[in-house]
Amino acid sequence: MLHRFANPTRFLRIASVVQPWMAWATVLLGGAGLYLGLFNSPADYQQGNSVRIMYVHVPAAWMAMFCYSSMAIAAAVGLIWKHPLADVAAKATAPIGACFTFLALFTGSLWGKPMWGTWWVWDARLTSMLVLLFLYLGYIALVNAFDDPTRGTRASSILVLVGFINVPIIKFSVDWWNTLHQPASVIKMGGPSIDASMLWPLLLMAVAFTTYYLWVLLIRIRTEIIANKIRIARLKQVHG
Amino acid sequence: MKRKHKRLTFVGLALLLIAAAAALTLRAFEESIVFFHSPTDIVEKQVSATQRLRLGGLVEEGSVEKHPDAVVKFKVTDMANSINVSYRGILPDLFREGQGVVAEGTFKAGVFIADEVLAKHDENYMPPEVADALKKSGKWDDMSKEMKRQGHVAGETPK
């Protein structure tokens, strides 16, 4: 199964079919989600209109953790089974995940000032999320730090796997310690504690963020494969 | 085949060891990771007068007094113990009676003098109409009791 998709030629063929679908899904679902979230959903009984920041903040935070988990899986597959496509996928995911993490921190800060009364606090949830951003940035720096790309991939894959321990810490930080950040509203025992009129736009945005990630991921992997082909062709020219 | 399995075992074992190390570290630092202490914590631990700390809990119903010069006095409670707080400054929008808050400051003669008050937000999201309907039908109290039972309210440390 894995071997079948790990073939770059077959992957390129599938990717060129899937990519436009992801682009359209992002535009349509994201457009619908933004419209519902920003204009056609109720204000919150406590937060008023500030609640609308949540429609970007929450999907961005989910994707920040999703991207990191995907990177960890890809890094493990790359290290253990030596699939070259897995390494390419991990490397292609890092900047996207870093952007999602930054977006979650930034929108959270914008929300925090009017609601909590502060831009930033060092509670367990906010701090572990900042650590996630540094893990992404550390990975990006490390993977490009070696002249020999395979050594960079190995070192950075180990970093991703070690850093993966931070993902459950982020998720459960609000349950394990008392924090200023609220506990989970959607993915929790006993079902969501968010009204259906707000849950739907949120889920639409979450799907749109996921298709956006897949869209950009496919572009980045295809670019990387093509760049590799060019590098090999140049090397052949020089040595041939 | 053999080498693959060796690598898989090695990565798996390494991850388990890292998880164990992280769990032990976080347990050891538990005291400094918590963002605030509940009134009960503070009453039991007998904190020194000069120590700066964060106090978290609910603003006790009917305890908020506004004084001239933007001084606000209120009680922070966790339903077991409550502590008198005095604060001078602008309160966040979400500050109200029954709301979770976190105050940072020091004790002076049994009163907690806060220099920063933050509002804590809970995990319930709903339109105002739904909140009104819940209050009217009497389900609101059930819900807040349920929240307190689960330790979701600020100030109650889930153990």
Short mmCIF file of C-alpha atoms in Angstrom, two decimals:
data_model
loop_
_atom_site.label_atom_id
_atom_site.label_comp_id
_atom_site.label_asym_id
_atom_site.label_seq_id
_atom_site.Cartn_x
_atom_site.Cartn_y
_atom_site.Cartn_z
CA MET A 1 0.00 0.00 0.00
CA LEU A 2 2.64 2.50 1.09
CA HIS A 3 5.02 1.35 -1.60
CA ARG A 4 2.43 1.99 -4.28
CA PHE A 5 2.06 5.69 -3.34
CA ALA A 6 5.72 6.12 -2.53
CA ASN A 7 6.53 5.87 -6.22
CA PRO A 8 7.17 9.51 -7.20
CA THR A 9 5.93 9.11 -10.80
CA ARG A 10 2.64 7.61 -9.67
CA PHE A 11 2.41 10.19 -6.92
CA LEU A 12 2.85 13.05 -9.41
CA ARG A 13 0.04 11.65 -11.56
CA ILE A 14 -2.38 11.36 -8.61
CA ALA A 15 -1.31 14.75 -7.21
CA SER A 16 -2.06 16.60 -10.45
CA VAL A 17 -5.63 15.21 -10.34
CA VAL A 18 -6.25 15.86 -6.64
CA GLN A 19 -4.68 19.32 -6.42
CA PRO A 20 -7.38 21.34 -8.28
CA TRP A 21 -10.09 19.61 -6.21
CA MET A 22 -8.37 20.72 -3.02
CA ALA A 23 -8.07 24.27 -4.38
CA TRP A 24 -11.78 24.46 -5.20
CA ALA A 25 -12.78 22.88 -1.89
CA THR A 26 -10.66 25.45 -0.03
CA VAL A 27 -12.18 28.41 -1.91
CA LEU A 28 -15.80 27.21 -1.64
CA LEU A 29 -15.77 25.80 1.92
CA GLY A 30 -13.54 28.58 3.22
CA GLY A 31 -15.74 31.21 1.58
CA ALA A 32 -18.90 29.66 3.02
CA GLY A 33 -17.29 29.21 6.45
CA LEU A 34 -16.01 32.79 6.58
CA TYR A 35 -19.36 34.19 5.46
CA LEU A 36 -21.27 32.16 8.07
CA GLY A 37 -18.72 32.82 10.78
CA LEU A 38 -18.27 36.55 10.22
CA PHE A 39 -21.73 37.64 9.04
CA ASN A 40 -24.33 34.94 9.49
CA SER A 41 -23.83 33.42 12.93
CA PRO A 42 -24.98 34.69 16.33
CA ALA A 43 -22.84 36.75 18.69
CA ASP A 44 -21.89 34.96 21.92
CA TYR A 45 -23.88 35.62 25.11
CA GLN A 46 -20.68 36.66 26.91
CA GLN A 47 -18.11 37.58 24.30
CA GLY A 48 -20.36 39.38 21.82
CA ASN A 49 -18.83 39.72 18.36
CA SER A 50 -15.29 38.92 19.55
CA VAL A 51 -16.35 35.25 19.36
CA ARG A 52 -15.87 35.46 15.56
CA ILE A 53 -12.08 35.36 16.02
CA MET A 54 -12.66 31.75 17.14
CA TYR A 55 -13.60 30.71 13.56
CA VAL A 56 -9.99 31.33 12.50
CA HIS A 57 -8.21 30.70 15.80
CA VAL A 58 -9.54 27.22 16.53
CA PRO A 59 -9.03 25.67 13.04
CA ALA A 60 -5.53 27.22 12.92
CA ALA A 61 -4.66 25.66 16.29
CA TRP A 62 -6.09 22.28 15.24
CA MET A 63 -4.11 22.36 12.01
CA ALA A 64 -0.94 23.38 13.87
CA MET A 65 -1.18 20.13 15.84
CA PHE A 66 -2.41 18.09 12.85
CA CYS A 67 0.51 19.23 10.68
CA TYR A 68 3.00 18.43 13.42
CA SER A 69 1.51 14.95 13.93
CA SER A 70 1.63 14.34 10.16
CA MET A 71 5.27 15.45 10.14
CA ALA A 72 6.06 13.06 13.00
CA ILE A 73 4.44 10.15 11.14
CA ALA A 74 6.22 11.08 7.91
CA ALA A 75 9.54 11.43 9.77
CA ALA A 76 9.07 8.00 11.39
CA VAL A 77 8.24 6.39 8.02
CA GLY A 78 11.27 8.11 6.51
CA LEU A 79 13.58 6.96 9.29
CA ILE A 80 12.32 3.38 9.60
CA TRP A 81 11.20 2.39 6.09
CA LYS A 82 13.41 4.88 4.19
CA HIS A 83 10.64 6.14 1.93
CA PRO A 84 12.05 9.21 0.17
CA LEU A 85 8.54 10.66 -0.37
CA ALA A 86 7.89 10.61 3.38
CA ASP A 87 10.95 12.80 4.00
CA VAL A 88 9.82 15.17 1.24
CA ALA A 89 6.31 15.33 2.80
CA ALA A 90 7.71 16.13 6.27
CA LYS A 91 9.92 18.88 4.86
CA ALA A 92 7.02 20.31 2.80
CA THR A 93 4.67 20.37 5.81
CA ALA A 94 6.94 22.31 8.19
CA PRO A 95 6.45 25.90 6.90
CA ILE A 96 2.67 25.36 6.52
CA GLY A 97 2.42 24.10 10.09
CA ALA A 98 4.57 26.98 11.34
CA CYS A 99 2.18 29.47 9.66
CA PHE A 100 -0.87 27.80 11.25
CA THR A 101 0.83 27.92 14.67
CA PHE A 102 1.69 31.60 14.25
CA LEU A 103 -1.88 32.34 13.12
CA ALA A 104 -3.31 30.57 16.20
CA LEU A 105 -1.00 32.47 18.56
CA PHE A 106 -1.65 35.80 16.80
CA THR A 107 -5.46 35.53 16.69
CA GLY A 108 -5.48 34.21 20.26
CA SER A 109 -3.56 37.27 21.37
CA LEU A 110 -5.99 39.59 19.55
CA TRP A 111 -8.89 37.85 21.33
CA GLY A 112 -7.12 37.77 24.69
CA LYS A 113 -6.74 41.52 25.05
CA PRO A 114 -10.47 42.42 25.06
CA MET A 115 -11.70 39.19 26.70
CA TRP A 116 -9.09 38.19 29.30
CA GLY A 117 -7.58 41.65 29.62
CA THR A 118 -4.09 40.67 28.42
CA TRP A 119 -2.29 39.94 25.14
CA TRP A 120 -0.24 37.10 26.60
CA VAL A 121 0.19 35.02 29.75
CA TRP A 122 2.65 32.20 30.46
CA ASP A 123 0.04 29.55 31.18
CA ALA A 124 0.55 25.91 30.16
CA ARG A 125 -1.54 26.07 26.94
CA LEU A 126 -0.02 29.27 25.54
CA THR A 127 3.53 28.30 26.48
CA SER A 128 3.29 24.79 24.97
CA MET A 129 1.88 26.32 21.77
CA LEU A 130 4.84 28.73 21.60
CA VAL A 131 7.16 25.73 22.06
CA LEU A 132 5.41 24.13 19.04
CA LEU A 133 6.24 27.22 16.93
CA PHE A 134 9.90 26.96 18.00
CA LEU A 135 9.92 23.24 17.15
CA TYR A 136 8.71 24.06 13.63
CA LEU A 137 11.31 26.83 13.23
CA GLY A 138 14.04 24.57 14.66
CA TYR A 139 13.11 21.82 12.20
CA ILE A 140 13.19 24.22 9.23
CA ALA A 141 16.60 25.54 10.29
CA LEU A 142 18.03 22.05 10.92
CA VAL A 143 16.77 20.39 7.73
CA ASN A 144 18.53 23.04 5.64
CA ALA A 145 21.68 23.26 7.77
CA PHE A 146 23.66 20.41 6.13
CA ASP A 147 25.46 20.32 2.78
CA ASP A 148 24.44 16.68 2.51
CA PRO A 149 20.61 16.68 2.38
CA THR A 150 20.28 13.10 3.74
CA ARG A 151 22.12 14.06 6.94
CA GLY A 152 19.85 17.08 7.39
CA THR A 153 16.79 14.89 6.91
CA ARG A 154 17.98 12.36 9.51
CA ALA A 155 18.82 14.92 12.17
CA SER A 156 15.61 16.89 11.66
CA SER A 157 13.46 13.71 11.63
CA ILE A 158 14.82 12.85 15.07
CA LEU A 159 14.03 16.40 16.25
CA VAL A 160 10.43 16.08 15.01
CA LEU A 161 9.96 12.73 16.78
CA VAL A 162 11.39 14.00 20.07
CA GLY A 163 9.25 17.14 19.83
CA PHE A 164 6.11 15.11 19.19
CA ILE A 165 5.77 14.66 22.96
CA ASN A 166 4.65 18.31 23.00
CA VAL A 167 1.45 17.55 21.02
CA PRO A 168 -0.39 15.61 23.79
CA ILE A 169 0.92 18.19 26.27
CA ILE A 170 -0.75 20.98 24.25
CA LYS A 171 -4.01 19.04 23.95
CA PHE A 172 -4.29 18.09 27.64
CA SER A 173 -2.57 21.15 29.18
CA VAL A 174 -5.97 22.68 29.96
CA ASP A 175 -7.07 19.51 31.80
CA TRP A 176 -3.85 18.68 33.66
CA TRP A 177 -3.14 22.13 35.09
CA ASN A 178 -5.30 25.14 35.79
CA THR A 179 -4.74 27.61 32.97
CA LEU A 180 -6.19 30.93 31.86
CA HIS A 181 -7.06 29.27 28.55
CA GLN A 182 -10.47 27.57 28.52
CA PRO A 183 -10.81 23.75 28.35
CA ALA A 184 -11.84 22.10 25.06
CA SER A 185 -15.30 23.02 23.69
CA VAL A 186 -15.60 20.60 20.77
CA ILE A 187 -13.39 17.51 21.12
CA LYS A 188 -14.22 16.45 24.68
CA MET A 189 -16.15 13.93 26.77
CA GLY A 190 -19.91 14.48 26.80
CA GLY A 191 -20.08 16.17 23.38
CA PRO A 192 -19.46 19.76 22.26
CA SER A 193 -20.47 22.60 24.59
CA ILE A 194 -20.86 25.01 21.70
CA ASP A 195 -24.22 25.88 20.14
CA ALA A 196 -24.97 24.21 16.77
CA SER A 197 -25.32 27.64 15.09
CA MET A 198 -21.65 28.29 15.93
CA LEU A 199 -20.39 24.72 15.54
CA TRP A 200 -21.31 24.47 11.84
CA PRO A 201 -19.29 27.47 10.61
CA LEU A 202 -16.41 26.26 12.79
CA LEU A 203 -16.45 22.77 11.26
CA LEU A 204 -16.69 24.25 7.73
CA MET A 205 -13.62 26.36 8.45
CA ALA A 206 -11.82 23.33 9.88
CA VAL A 207 -12.45 21.33 6.67
CA ALA A 208 -11.39 24.33 4.54
CA PHE A 209 -8.14 24.68 6.54
CA THR A 210 -7.47 20.96 6.01
CA THR A 211 -8.04 21.13 2.23
CA TYR A 212 -5.87 24.28 2.12
CA TYR A 213 -3.09 22.35 3.85
CA LEU A 214 -3.41 19.45 1.37
CA TRP A 215 -3.50 21.87 -1.57
CA VAL A 216 -0.30 23.70 -0.53
CA LEU A 217 1.32 20.41 0.53
CA LEU A 218 0.78 18.90 -2.94
CA ILE A 219 2.24 22.00 -4.61
CA ARG A 220 5.27 21.90 -2.32
CA ILE A 221 5.91 18.15 -2.77
CA ARG A 222 5.59 18.42 -6.57
CA THR A 223 8.00 21.35 -6.59
CA GLU A 224 10.47 19.43 -4.44
CA ILE A 225 10.31 16.34 -6.71
CA ILE A 226 10.84 18.48 -9.81
CA ALA A 227 13.72 20.32 -8.14
CA ASN A 228 15.31 16.96 -7.29
CA LYS A 229 14.96 15.81 -10.92
CA ILE A 230 16.67 18.99 -12.12
CA ARG A 231 19.50 18.52 -9.60
CA ILE A 232 20.06 14.92 -10.73
CA ALA A 233 19.97 15.92 -14.40
CA ARG A 234 22.58 18.66 -13.73
CA LEU A 235 24.80 16.22 -11.84
CA LYS A 236 24.59 13.80 -14.77
CA GLN A 237 25.58 16.59 -17.16
CA VAL A 238 28.59 17.50 -15.05
CA HIS A 239 29.76 13.92 -14.56
CA GLY A 240 28.59 12.54 -17.89
CA MET B 1 13.69 -6.86 6.62
CA LYS B 2 15.73 -7.35 9.77
CA ARG B 3 17.22 -3.84 9.73
CA LYS B 4 13.79 -2.30 9.26
CA HIS B 5 12.44 -4.07 12.33
CA LYS B 6 15.50 -3.07 14.35
CA ARG B 7 14.95 0.59 13.46
CA LEU B 8 11.22 0.33 14.28
CA THR B 9 11.96 -1.14 17.72
CA PHE B 10 14.64 1.46 18.36
CA VAL B 11 12.40 4.42 17.44
CA GLY B 12 9.50 2.95 19.46
CA LEU B 13 11.65 2.43 22.57
CA ALA B 14 13.23 5.89 22.27
CA LEU B 15 9.80 7.52 22.06
CA LEU B 16 8.59 5.61 25.14
CA LEU B 17 11.66 6.74 27.12
CA ILE B 18 11.16 10.37 26.05
CA ALA B 19 7.48 10.20 27.05
CA ALA B 20 8.42 8.82 30.47
CA ALA B 21 11.09 11.50 30.96
CA ALA B 22 8.62 14.25 29.97
CA ALA B 23 5.95 12.87 32.33
CA LEU B 24 8.38 12.82 35.26
CA THR B 25 9.64 16.34 34.51
CA LEU B 26 6.13 17.78 34.25
CA ARG B 27 5.14 16.07 37.50
CA ALA B 28 8.15 17.53 39.27
CA PHE B 29 7.34 21.04 38.05
CA GLU B 30 3.59 20.77 38.62
CA GLU B 31 3.62 23.54 41.26
CA SER B 32 5.15 26.09 38.89
CA ILE B 33 3.12 25.05 35.83
CA VAL B 34 -0.24 25.83 37.44
CA PHE B 35 -1.22 29.34 36.45
CA PHE B 36 -3.15 30.23 39.60
CA HIS B 37 -4.00 28.96 43.08
CA SER B 38 -7.51 28.52 44.45
CA PRO B 39 -8.59 30.21 47.72
CA THR B 40 -8.50 26.79 49.41
CA ASP B 41 -4.89 26.23 48.25
CA ILE B 42 -3.91 29.60 49.71
CA VAL B 43 -5.75 29.14 53.01
CA GLU B 44 -4.17 25.71 53.50
CA LYS B 45 -0.65 26.70 52.51
CA GLN B 46 -0.35 29.87 54.65
CA VAL B 47 1.54 31.96 52.10
CA SER B 48 3.94 34.63 53.34
CA ALA B 49 2.88 38.27 53.09
CA THR B 50 5.53 39.33 50.60
CA GLN B 51 5.04 36.48 48.12
CA ARG B 52 3.55 37.46 44.78
CA LEU B 53 1.00 34.98 43.49
CA ARG B 54 -2.04 34.51 41.29
CA LEU B 55 -5.39 33.82 42.87
CA GLY B 56 -8.11 32.21 40.76
CA GLY B 57 -11.78 31.50 41.38
CA LEU B 58 -15.27 32.85 40.89
CA VAL B 59 -16.28 36.40 41.78
CA GLU B 60 -18.67 35.81 44.69
CA GLU B 61 -22.28 36.82 43.97
CA GLY B 62 -23.16 40.13 45.64
CA SER B 63 -19.61 40.84 46.80
CA VAL B 64 -18.56 43.49 44.25
CA GLU B 65 -18.31 47.00 45.75
CA LYS B 66 -17.24 49.95 43.62
CA HIS B 67 -15.39 52.68 45.52
CA PRO B 68 -14.29 56.11 44.29
CA ASP B 69 -10.94 56.36 42.46
CA ALA B 70 -11.65 53.22 40.38
CA VAL B 71 -11.08 50.96 43.39
CA VAL B 72 -13.09 47.74 43.26
CA LYS B 73 -13.43 45.33 46.18
CA PHE B 74 -14.78 41.81 45.72
CA LYS B 75 -14.45 38.27 47.01
CA VAL B 76 -12.94 35.38 45.06
CA THR B 77 -14.40 32.03 46.02
CA ASP B 78 -14.08 28.37 45.10
CA MET B 79 -17.30 27.52 47.00
CA ALA B 80 -15.24 26.22 49.94
CA ASN B 81 -13.18 29.27 50.93
CA SER B 82 -13.25 32.90 49.81
CA ILE B 83 -10.69 35.68 49.88
CA ASN B 84 -11.17 39.48 49.92
CA VAL B 85 -9.59 41.19 46.95
CA SER B 86 -8.97 44.88 46.37
CA TYR B 87 -8.06 46.17 42.91
CA ARG B 88 -7.54 49.61 41.41
CA GLY B 89 -7.77 49.86 37.65
CA ILE B 90 -9.80 48.92 34.62
CA LEU B 91 -11.52 45.53 34.74
CA PRO B 92 -11.78 43.30 31.64
CA ASP B 93 -15.14 43.19 29.78
CA LEU B 94 -15.96 39.69 31.00
CA PHE B 95 -15.60 40.63 34.69
CA ARG B 96 -18.90 40.12 36.54
CA GLU B 97 -20.33 38.33 39.55
CA GLY B 98 -20.21 34.56 39.16
CA GLN B 99 -17.47 34.85 36.50
CA GLY B 100 -14.11 33.11 36.75
CA VAL B 101 -11.20 35.52 37.31
CA VAL B 102 -7.46 35.36 37.95
CA ALA B 103 -5.94 38.14 40.10
CA GLU B 104 -2.21 38.74 40.54
CA GLY B 105 -0.81 40.54 43.58
CA THR B 106 0.20 40.19 47.24
CA PHE B 107 -1.53 39.91 50.62
CA LYS B 108 -1.65 42.94 52.91
CA ALA B 109 -3.39 42.51 56.29
CA GLY B 110 -5.51 39.61 55.11
CA VAL B 111 -6.68 41.37 51.93
CA PHE B 112 -5.34 40.36 48.54
CA ILE B 113 -4.13 43.56 46.83
CA ALA B 114 -4.31 42.80 43.11
CA ASP B 115 -2.43 44.83 40.53
CA GLU B 116 -3.82 42.83 37.61
CA VAL B 117 -7.21 41.16 37.18
CA LEU B 118 -7.85 38.83 34.21
CA ALA B 119 -11.19 37.31 33.27
CA LYS B 120 -11.32 33.57 32.69
CA HIS B 121 -13.54 32.32 29.92
CA ASP B 122 -15.22 28.91 30.04
CA GLU B 123 -15.87 26.43 27.24
CA ASN B 124 -19.55 27.27 26.70
CA TYR B 125 -20.43 29.08 23.48
CA MET B 126 -24.04 30.05 22.72
CA PRO B 127 -26.16 32.91 21.36
CA PRO B 128 -27.79 35.23 23.97
CA GLU B 129 -31.27 33.82 23.14
CA VAL B 130 -30.16 30.30 24.04
CA ALA B 131 -28.62 31.55 27.31
CA ASP B 132 -31.88 33.34 28.17
CA ALA B 133 -33.94 30.25 27.34
CA LEU B 134 -31.70 28.10 29.52
CA LYS B 135 -32.05 30.56 32.41
CA LYS B 136 -35.83 30.69 32.02
CA SER B 137 -36.29 26.93 31.96
CA GLY B 138 -34.08 26.52 35.04
CA LYS B 139 -31.53 24.42 33.19
CA TRP B 140 -28.85 27.10 33.70
CA ASP B 141 -28.25 26.16 37.34
CA ASP B 142 -28.03 22.48 36.44
CA MET B 143 -25.43 23.35 33.86
CA SER B 144 -23.27 25.46 36.16
CA LYS B 145 -23.52 22.83 38.88
CA GLU B 146 -22.44 20.20 36.38
CA MET B 147 -19.51 22.40 35.33
CA LYS B 148 -18.43 22.82 38.94
CA ARG B 149 -18.72 19.10 39.54
CA GLN B 150 -16.42 18.40 36.61
CA GLY B 151 -13.92 20.91 37.99
CA HIS B 152 -14.21 23.13 34.93
CA VAL B 153 -14.81 26.26 36.92
CA ALA B 154 -11.79 28.42 37.62
CA GLY B 155 -10.26 27.89 41.02
CA GLU B 156 -11.01 24.23 41.37
CA THR B 157 -7.94 22.22 40.62
CA PRO B 158 -8.92 18.91 39.03
CA LYS B 159 -6.98 16.19 40.76
#
